mmCIF file of C-alpha atoms and ligand atoms in Angstrom:
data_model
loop_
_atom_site.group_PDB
_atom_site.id
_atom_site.type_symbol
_atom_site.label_atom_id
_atom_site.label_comp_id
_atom_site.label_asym_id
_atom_site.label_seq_id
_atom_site.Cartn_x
_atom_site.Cartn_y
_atom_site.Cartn_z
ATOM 1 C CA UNK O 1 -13.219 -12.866 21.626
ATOM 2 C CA UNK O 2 -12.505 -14.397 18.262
ATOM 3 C CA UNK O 3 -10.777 -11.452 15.867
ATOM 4 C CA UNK O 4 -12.959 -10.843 12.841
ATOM 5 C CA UNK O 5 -11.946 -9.203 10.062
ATOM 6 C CA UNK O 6 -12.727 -8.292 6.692
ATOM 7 C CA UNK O 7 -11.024 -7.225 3.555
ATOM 8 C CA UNK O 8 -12.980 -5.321 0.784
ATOM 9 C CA UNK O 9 -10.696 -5.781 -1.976
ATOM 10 C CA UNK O 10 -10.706 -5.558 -5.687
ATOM 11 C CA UNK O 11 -7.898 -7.742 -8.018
ATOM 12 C CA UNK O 12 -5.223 -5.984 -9.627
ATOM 13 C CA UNK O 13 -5.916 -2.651 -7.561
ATOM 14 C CA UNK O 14 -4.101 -0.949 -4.700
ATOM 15 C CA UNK O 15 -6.118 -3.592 -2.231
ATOM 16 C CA UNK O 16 -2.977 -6.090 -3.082
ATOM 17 C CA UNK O 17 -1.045 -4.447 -0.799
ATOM 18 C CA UNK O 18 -3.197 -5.289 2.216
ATOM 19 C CA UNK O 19 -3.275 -8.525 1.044
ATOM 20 C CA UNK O 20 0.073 -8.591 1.208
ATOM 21 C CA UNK O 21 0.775 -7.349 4.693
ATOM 22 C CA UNK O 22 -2.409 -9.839 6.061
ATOM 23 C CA UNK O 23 0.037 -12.779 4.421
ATOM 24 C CA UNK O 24 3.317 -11.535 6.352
ATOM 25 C CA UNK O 25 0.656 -10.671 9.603
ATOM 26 C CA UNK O 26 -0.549 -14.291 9.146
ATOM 27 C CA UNK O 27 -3.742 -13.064 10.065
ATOM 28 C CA UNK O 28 -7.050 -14.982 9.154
ATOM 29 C CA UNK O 29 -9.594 -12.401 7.301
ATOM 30 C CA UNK O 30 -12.591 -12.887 5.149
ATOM 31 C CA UNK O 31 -12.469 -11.773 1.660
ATOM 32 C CA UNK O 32 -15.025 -9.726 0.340
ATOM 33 C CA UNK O 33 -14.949 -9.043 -2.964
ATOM 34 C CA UNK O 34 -15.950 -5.523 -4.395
ATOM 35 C CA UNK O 35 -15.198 -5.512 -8.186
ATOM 36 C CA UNK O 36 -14.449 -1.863 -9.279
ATOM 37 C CA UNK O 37 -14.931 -2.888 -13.065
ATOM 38 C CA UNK O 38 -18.164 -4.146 -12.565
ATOM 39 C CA UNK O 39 -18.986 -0.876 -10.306
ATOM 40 C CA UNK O 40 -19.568 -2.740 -7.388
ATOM 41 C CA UNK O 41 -17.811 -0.284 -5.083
ATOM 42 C CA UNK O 42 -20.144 2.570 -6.082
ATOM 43 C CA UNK O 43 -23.261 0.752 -4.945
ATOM 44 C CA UNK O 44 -24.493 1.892 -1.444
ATOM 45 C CA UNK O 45 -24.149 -0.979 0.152
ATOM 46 C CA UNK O 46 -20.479 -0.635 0.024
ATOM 47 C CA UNK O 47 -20.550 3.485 -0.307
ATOM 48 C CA UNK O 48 -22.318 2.244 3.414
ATOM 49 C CA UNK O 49 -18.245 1.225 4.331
ATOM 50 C CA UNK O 50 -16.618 3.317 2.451
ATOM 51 C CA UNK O 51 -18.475 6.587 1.101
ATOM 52 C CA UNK O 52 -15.166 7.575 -1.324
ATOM 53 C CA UNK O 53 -16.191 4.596 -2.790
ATOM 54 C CA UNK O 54 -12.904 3.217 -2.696
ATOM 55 C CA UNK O 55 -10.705 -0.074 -1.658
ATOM 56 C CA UNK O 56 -9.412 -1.279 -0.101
ATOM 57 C CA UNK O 57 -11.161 -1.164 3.136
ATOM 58 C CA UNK O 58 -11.411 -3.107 6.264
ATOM 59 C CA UNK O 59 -13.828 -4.053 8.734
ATOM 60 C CA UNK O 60 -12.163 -5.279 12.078
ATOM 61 C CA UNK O 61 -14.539 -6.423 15.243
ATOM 62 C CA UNK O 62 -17.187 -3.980 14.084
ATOM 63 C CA UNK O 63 -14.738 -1.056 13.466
ATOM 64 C CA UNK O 64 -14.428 0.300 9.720
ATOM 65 C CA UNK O 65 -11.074 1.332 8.094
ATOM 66 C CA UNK O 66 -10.613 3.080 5.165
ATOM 67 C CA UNK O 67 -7.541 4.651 2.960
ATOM 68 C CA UNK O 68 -4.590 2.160 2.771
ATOM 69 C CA UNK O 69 -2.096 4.364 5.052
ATOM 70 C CA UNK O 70 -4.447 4.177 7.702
ATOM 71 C CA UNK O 71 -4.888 0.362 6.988
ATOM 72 C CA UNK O 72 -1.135 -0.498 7.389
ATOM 73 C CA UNK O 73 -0.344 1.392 10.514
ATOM 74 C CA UNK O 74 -3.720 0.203 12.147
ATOM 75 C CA UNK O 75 -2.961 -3.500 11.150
ATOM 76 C CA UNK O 76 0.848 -3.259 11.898
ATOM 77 C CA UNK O 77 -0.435 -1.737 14.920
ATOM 78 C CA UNK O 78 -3.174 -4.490 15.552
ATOM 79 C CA UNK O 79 -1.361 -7.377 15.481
ATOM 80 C CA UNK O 80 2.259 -6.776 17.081
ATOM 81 C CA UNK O 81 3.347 -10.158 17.020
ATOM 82 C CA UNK O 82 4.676 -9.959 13.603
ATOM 83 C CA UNK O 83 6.833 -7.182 14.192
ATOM 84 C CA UNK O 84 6.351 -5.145 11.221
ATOM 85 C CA UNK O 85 5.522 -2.119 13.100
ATOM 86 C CA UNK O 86 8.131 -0.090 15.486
ATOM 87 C CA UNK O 87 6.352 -0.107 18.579
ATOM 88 C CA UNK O 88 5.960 3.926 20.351
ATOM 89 C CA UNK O 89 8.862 4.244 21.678
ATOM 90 C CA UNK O 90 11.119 2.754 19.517
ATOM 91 C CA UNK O 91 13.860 4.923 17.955
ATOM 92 C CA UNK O 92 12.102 3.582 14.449
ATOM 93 C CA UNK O 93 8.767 4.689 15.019
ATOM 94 C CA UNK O 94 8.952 8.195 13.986
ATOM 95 C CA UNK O 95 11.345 7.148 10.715
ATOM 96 C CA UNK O 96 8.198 4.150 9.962
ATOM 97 C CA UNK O 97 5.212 7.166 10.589
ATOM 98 C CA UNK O 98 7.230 9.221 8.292
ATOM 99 C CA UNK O 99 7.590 7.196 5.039
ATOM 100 C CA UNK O 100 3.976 5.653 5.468
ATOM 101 C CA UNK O 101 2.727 8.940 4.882
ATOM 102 C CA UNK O 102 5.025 10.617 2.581
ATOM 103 C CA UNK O 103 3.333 7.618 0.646
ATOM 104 C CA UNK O 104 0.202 9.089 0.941
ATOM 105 C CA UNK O 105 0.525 12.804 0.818
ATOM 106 C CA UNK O 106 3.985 12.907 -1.570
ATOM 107 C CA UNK O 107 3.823 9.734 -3.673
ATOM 108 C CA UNK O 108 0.856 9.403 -4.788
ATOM 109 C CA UNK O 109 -0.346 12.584 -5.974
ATOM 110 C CA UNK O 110 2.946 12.612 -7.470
ATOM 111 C CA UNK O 111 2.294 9.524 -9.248
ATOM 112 C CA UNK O 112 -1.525 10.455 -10.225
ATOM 113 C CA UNK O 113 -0.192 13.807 -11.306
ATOM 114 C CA UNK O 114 2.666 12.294 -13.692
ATOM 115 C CA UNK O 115 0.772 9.733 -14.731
ATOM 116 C CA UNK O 116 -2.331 11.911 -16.186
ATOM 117 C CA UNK O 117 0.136 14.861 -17.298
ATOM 118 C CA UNK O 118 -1.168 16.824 -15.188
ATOM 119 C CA UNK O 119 1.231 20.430 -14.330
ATOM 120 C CA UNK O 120 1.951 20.256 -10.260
ATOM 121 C CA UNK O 121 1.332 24.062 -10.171
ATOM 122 C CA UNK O 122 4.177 26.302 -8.523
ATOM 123 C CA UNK O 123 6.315 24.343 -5.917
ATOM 124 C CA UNK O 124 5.640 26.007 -3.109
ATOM 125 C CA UNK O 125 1.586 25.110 -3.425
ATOM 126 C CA UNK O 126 2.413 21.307 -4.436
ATOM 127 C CA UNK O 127 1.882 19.014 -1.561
ATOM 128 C CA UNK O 128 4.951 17.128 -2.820
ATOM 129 C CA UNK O 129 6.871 19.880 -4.351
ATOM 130 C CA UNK O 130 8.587 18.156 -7.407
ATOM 131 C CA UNK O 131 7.992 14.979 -8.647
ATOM 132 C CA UNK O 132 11.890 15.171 -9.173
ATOM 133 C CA UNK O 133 12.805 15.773 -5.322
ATOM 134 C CA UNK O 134 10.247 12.657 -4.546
ATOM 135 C CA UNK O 135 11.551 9.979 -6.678
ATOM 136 C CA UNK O 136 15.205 11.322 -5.053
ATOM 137 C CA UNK O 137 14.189 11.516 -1.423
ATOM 138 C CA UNK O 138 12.957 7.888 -1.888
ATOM 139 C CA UNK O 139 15.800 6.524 -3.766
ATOM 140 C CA UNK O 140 18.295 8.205 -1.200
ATOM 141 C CA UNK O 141 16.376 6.483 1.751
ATOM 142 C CA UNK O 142 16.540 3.142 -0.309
ATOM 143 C CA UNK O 143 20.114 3.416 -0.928
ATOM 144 C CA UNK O 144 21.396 2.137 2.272
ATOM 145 C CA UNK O 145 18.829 -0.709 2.116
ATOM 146 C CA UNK O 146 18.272 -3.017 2.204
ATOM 147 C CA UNK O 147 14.739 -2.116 3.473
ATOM 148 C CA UNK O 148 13.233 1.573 3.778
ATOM 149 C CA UNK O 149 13.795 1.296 7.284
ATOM 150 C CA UNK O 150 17.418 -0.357 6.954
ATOM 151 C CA UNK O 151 17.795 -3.645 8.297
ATOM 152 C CA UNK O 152 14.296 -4.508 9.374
ATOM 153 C CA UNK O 153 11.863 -5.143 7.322
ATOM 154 C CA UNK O 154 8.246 -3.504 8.674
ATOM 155 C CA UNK O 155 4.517 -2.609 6.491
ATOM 156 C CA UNK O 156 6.501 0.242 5.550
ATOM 157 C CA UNK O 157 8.824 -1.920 3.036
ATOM 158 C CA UNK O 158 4.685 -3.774 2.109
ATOM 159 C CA UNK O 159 3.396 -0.204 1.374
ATOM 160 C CA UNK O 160 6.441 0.501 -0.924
ATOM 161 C CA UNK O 161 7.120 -3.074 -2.815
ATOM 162 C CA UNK O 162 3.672 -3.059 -4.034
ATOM 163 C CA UNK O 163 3.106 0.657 -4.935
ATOM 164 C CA UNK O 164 6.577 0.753 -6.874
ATOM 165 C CA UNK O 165 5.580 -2.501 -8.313
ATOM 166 C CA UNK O 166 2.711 -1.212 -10.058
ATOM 167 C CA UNK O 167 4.327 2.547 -10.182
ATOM 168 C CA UNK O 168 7.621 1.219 -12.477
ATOM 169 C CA UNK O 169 5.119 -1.409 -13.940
ATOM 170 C CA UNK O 170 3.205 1.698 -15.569
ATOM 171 C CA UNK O 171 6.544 3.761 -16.548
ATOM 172 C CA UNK O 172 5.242 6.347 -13.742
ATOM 173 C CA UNK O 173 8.331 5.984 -11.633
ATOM 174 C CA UNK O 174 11.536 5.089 -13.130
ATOM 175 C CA UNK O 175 13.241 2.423 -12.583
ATOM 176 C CA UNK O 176 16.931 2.647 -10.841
ATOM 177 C CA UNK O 177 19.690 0.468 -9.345
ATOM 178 C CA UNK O 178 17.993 1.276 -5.683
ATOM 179 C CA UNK O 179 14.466 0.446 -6.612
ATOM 180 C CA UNK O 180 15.168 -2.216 -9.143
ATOM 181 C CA UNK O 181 17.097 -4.147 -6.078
ATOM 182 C CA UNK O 182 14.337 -3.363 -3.804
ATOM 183 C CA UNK O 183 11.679 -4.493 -5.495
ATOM 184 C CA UNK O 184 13.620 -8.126 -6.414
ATOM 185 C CA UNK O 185 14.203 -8.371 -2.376
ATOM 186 C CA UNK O 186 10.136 -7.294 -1.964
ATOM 187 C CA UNK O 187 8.986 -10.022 -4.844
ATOM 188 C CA UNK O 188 11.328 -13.214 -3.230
ATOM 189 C CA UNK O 189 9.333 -12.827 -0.235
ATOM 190 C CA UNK O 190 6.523 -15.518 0.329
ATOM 191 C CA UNK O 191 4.179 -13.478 1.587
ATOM 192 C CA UNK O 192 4.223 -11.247 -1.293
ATOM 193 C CA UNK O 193 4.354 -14.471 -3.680
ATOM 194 C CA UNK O 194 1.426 -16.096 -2.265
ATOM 195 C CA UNK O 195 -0.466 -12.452 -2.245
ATOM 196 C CA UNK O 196 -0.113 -12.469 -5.308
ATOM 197 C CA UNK O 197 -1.237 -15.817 -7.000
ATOM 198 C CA UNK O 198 -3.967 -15.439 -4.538
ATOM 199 C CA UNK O 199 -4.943 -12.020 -6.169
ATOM 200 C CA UNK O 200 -3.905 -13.132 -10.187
ATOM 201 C CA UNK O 201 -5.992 -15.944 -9.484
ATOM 202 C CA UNK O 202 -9.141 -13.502 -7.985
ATOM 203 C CA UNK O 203 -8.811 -11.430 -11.084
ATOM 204 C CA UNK O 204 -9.178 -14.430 -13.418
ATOM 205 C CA UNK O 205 -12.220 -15.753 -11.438
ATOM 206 C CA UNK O 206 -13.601 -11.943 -11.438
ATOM 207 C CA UNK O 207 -13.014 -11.462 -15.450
ATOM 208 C CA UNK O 208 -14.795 -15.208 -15.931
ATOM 209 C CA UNK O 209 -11.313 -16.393 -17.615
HETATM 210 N N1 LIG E 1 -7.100 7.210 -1.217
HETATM 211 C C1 LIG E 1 -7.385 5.807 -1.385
HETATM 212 C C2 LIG E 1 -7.248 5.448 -2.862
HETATM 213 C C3 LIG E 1 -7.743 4.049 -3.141
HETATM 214 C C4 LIG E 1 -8.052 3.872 -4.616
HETATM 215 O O1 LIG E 1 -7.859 4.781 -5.436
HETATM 216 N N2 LIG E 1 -8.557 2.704 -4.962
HETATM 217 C C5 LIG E 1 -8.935 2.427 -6.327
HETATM 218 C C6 LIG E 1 -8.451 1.015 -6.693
HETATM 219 S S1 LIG E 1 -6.735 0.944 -6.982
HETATM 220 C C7 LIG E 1 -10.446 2.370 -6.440
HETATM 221 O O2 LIG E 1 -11.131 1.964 -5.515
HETATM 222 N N3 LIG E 1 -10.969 2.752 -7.624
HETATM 223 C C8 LIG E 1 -12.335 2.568 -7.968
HETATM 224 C C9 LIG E 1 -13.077 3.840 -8.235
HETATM 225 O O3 LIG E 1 -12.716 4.873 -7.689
HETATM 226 O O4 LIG E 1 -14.050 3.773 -8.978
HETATM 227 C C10 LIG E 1 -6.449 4.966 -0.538
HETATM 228 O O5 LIG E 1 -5.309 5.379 -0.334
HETATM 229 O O6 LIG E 1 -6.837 3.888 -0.060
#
């Protein structure tokens, strides 16, 4: 059977980091484009895919995936021949789970909550305790670099270089001799350059520029 798969994406939104690991997967996938400032992804025929409303999403052989965390592993997962996924097993795997979702549940709301100034509430309640101990705990695990995981690179490094990309971009996160170094390793890599011209070049076609 012929893989088919589909990527409901948006320009210039979190979708770029899908993009990004289909590039390094070298994976064949439709685009289908769902523009968020035109309100496409609130009509019901994608609220159908994705009832949050949200991208990016994906649609492989029939079987819907939604929220990006789930997206990377199941891709990494899906298509082993890159590598960019410790198989089970492998003394990585449980070090690649754990920074795919501290993305999730820790870095994000972190971000959101910085970002619109909005008070954590008491530590102890926080799903991510301080933004302080975040932006520390991923530093620390950057310092030894020069991926997240060390010396291989896996969708773990794809889910980071594009979310602290846009993250730094907006002042949310600072900036800091681990990330900064990072993030110029992330941006000299191919996939990530022809992700992105792909996507600039999506947003200018979407805006009528
Ligand atoms: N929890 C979702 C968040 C995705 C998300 O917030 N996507 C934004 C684009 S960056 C979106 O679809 N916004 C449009 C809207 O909510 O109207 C995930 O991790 O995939």
């Amino acid at each position: 059977m012929t893989d088919e798969l589909i990527l409901y994406y948006s320009p210039q939104s979190r979708s770029l980091g899908v993009r990004v690991l289909l590039e390094e997967l070298g994976v064949p996938f439709t685009p289908h484009l769902v523009n968020i400032r035109t309100g496409d992804n609130l009509d019901p025929a994608f609220r159908a895919i994705n009832p949050m409303g949200k991208v990016p999403a994906i649609k492989h052989n029939g079987a819907v995936v939604t929220e990006q965390v789930a997206i990377y592993i199941y891709l990494a997962d899906a298509f082993p021949q890159a590598g960019l996924a410790p198989a089970i097993g492998d003394k990585l795997r449980g070090p690649y789970l754990r920074w795919l979702t501290f993305y999730g549940s820790c870095v994000e709301p972190a971000g959101v909550d910085r970002a619109l100034k909005r008070e954590p509430g008491s530590r102890a309640m926080s799903p991510y305790g301080e933004f302080d101990a975040v932006v520390s705990a991923l530093t620390g695990q950057l310092r030894a670099g020069p991926w997240m995981l060390g010396e291989r690179y896996t969708a773990v490094d794809t889910l980071y270089g594009t979310a602290l990309g846009w993250l730094t971009r907006f002042g949310i996160i600072p900036k800091g001799p681990e990330i900064d170094a990072f993030l110029s390793r992330f941006e000299a890599r191919p996939a990530v350059q022809a992700a992105s011209a792909k996507d600039a070049a999506e947003a200018a076609a979407a805006s009528g520029s």
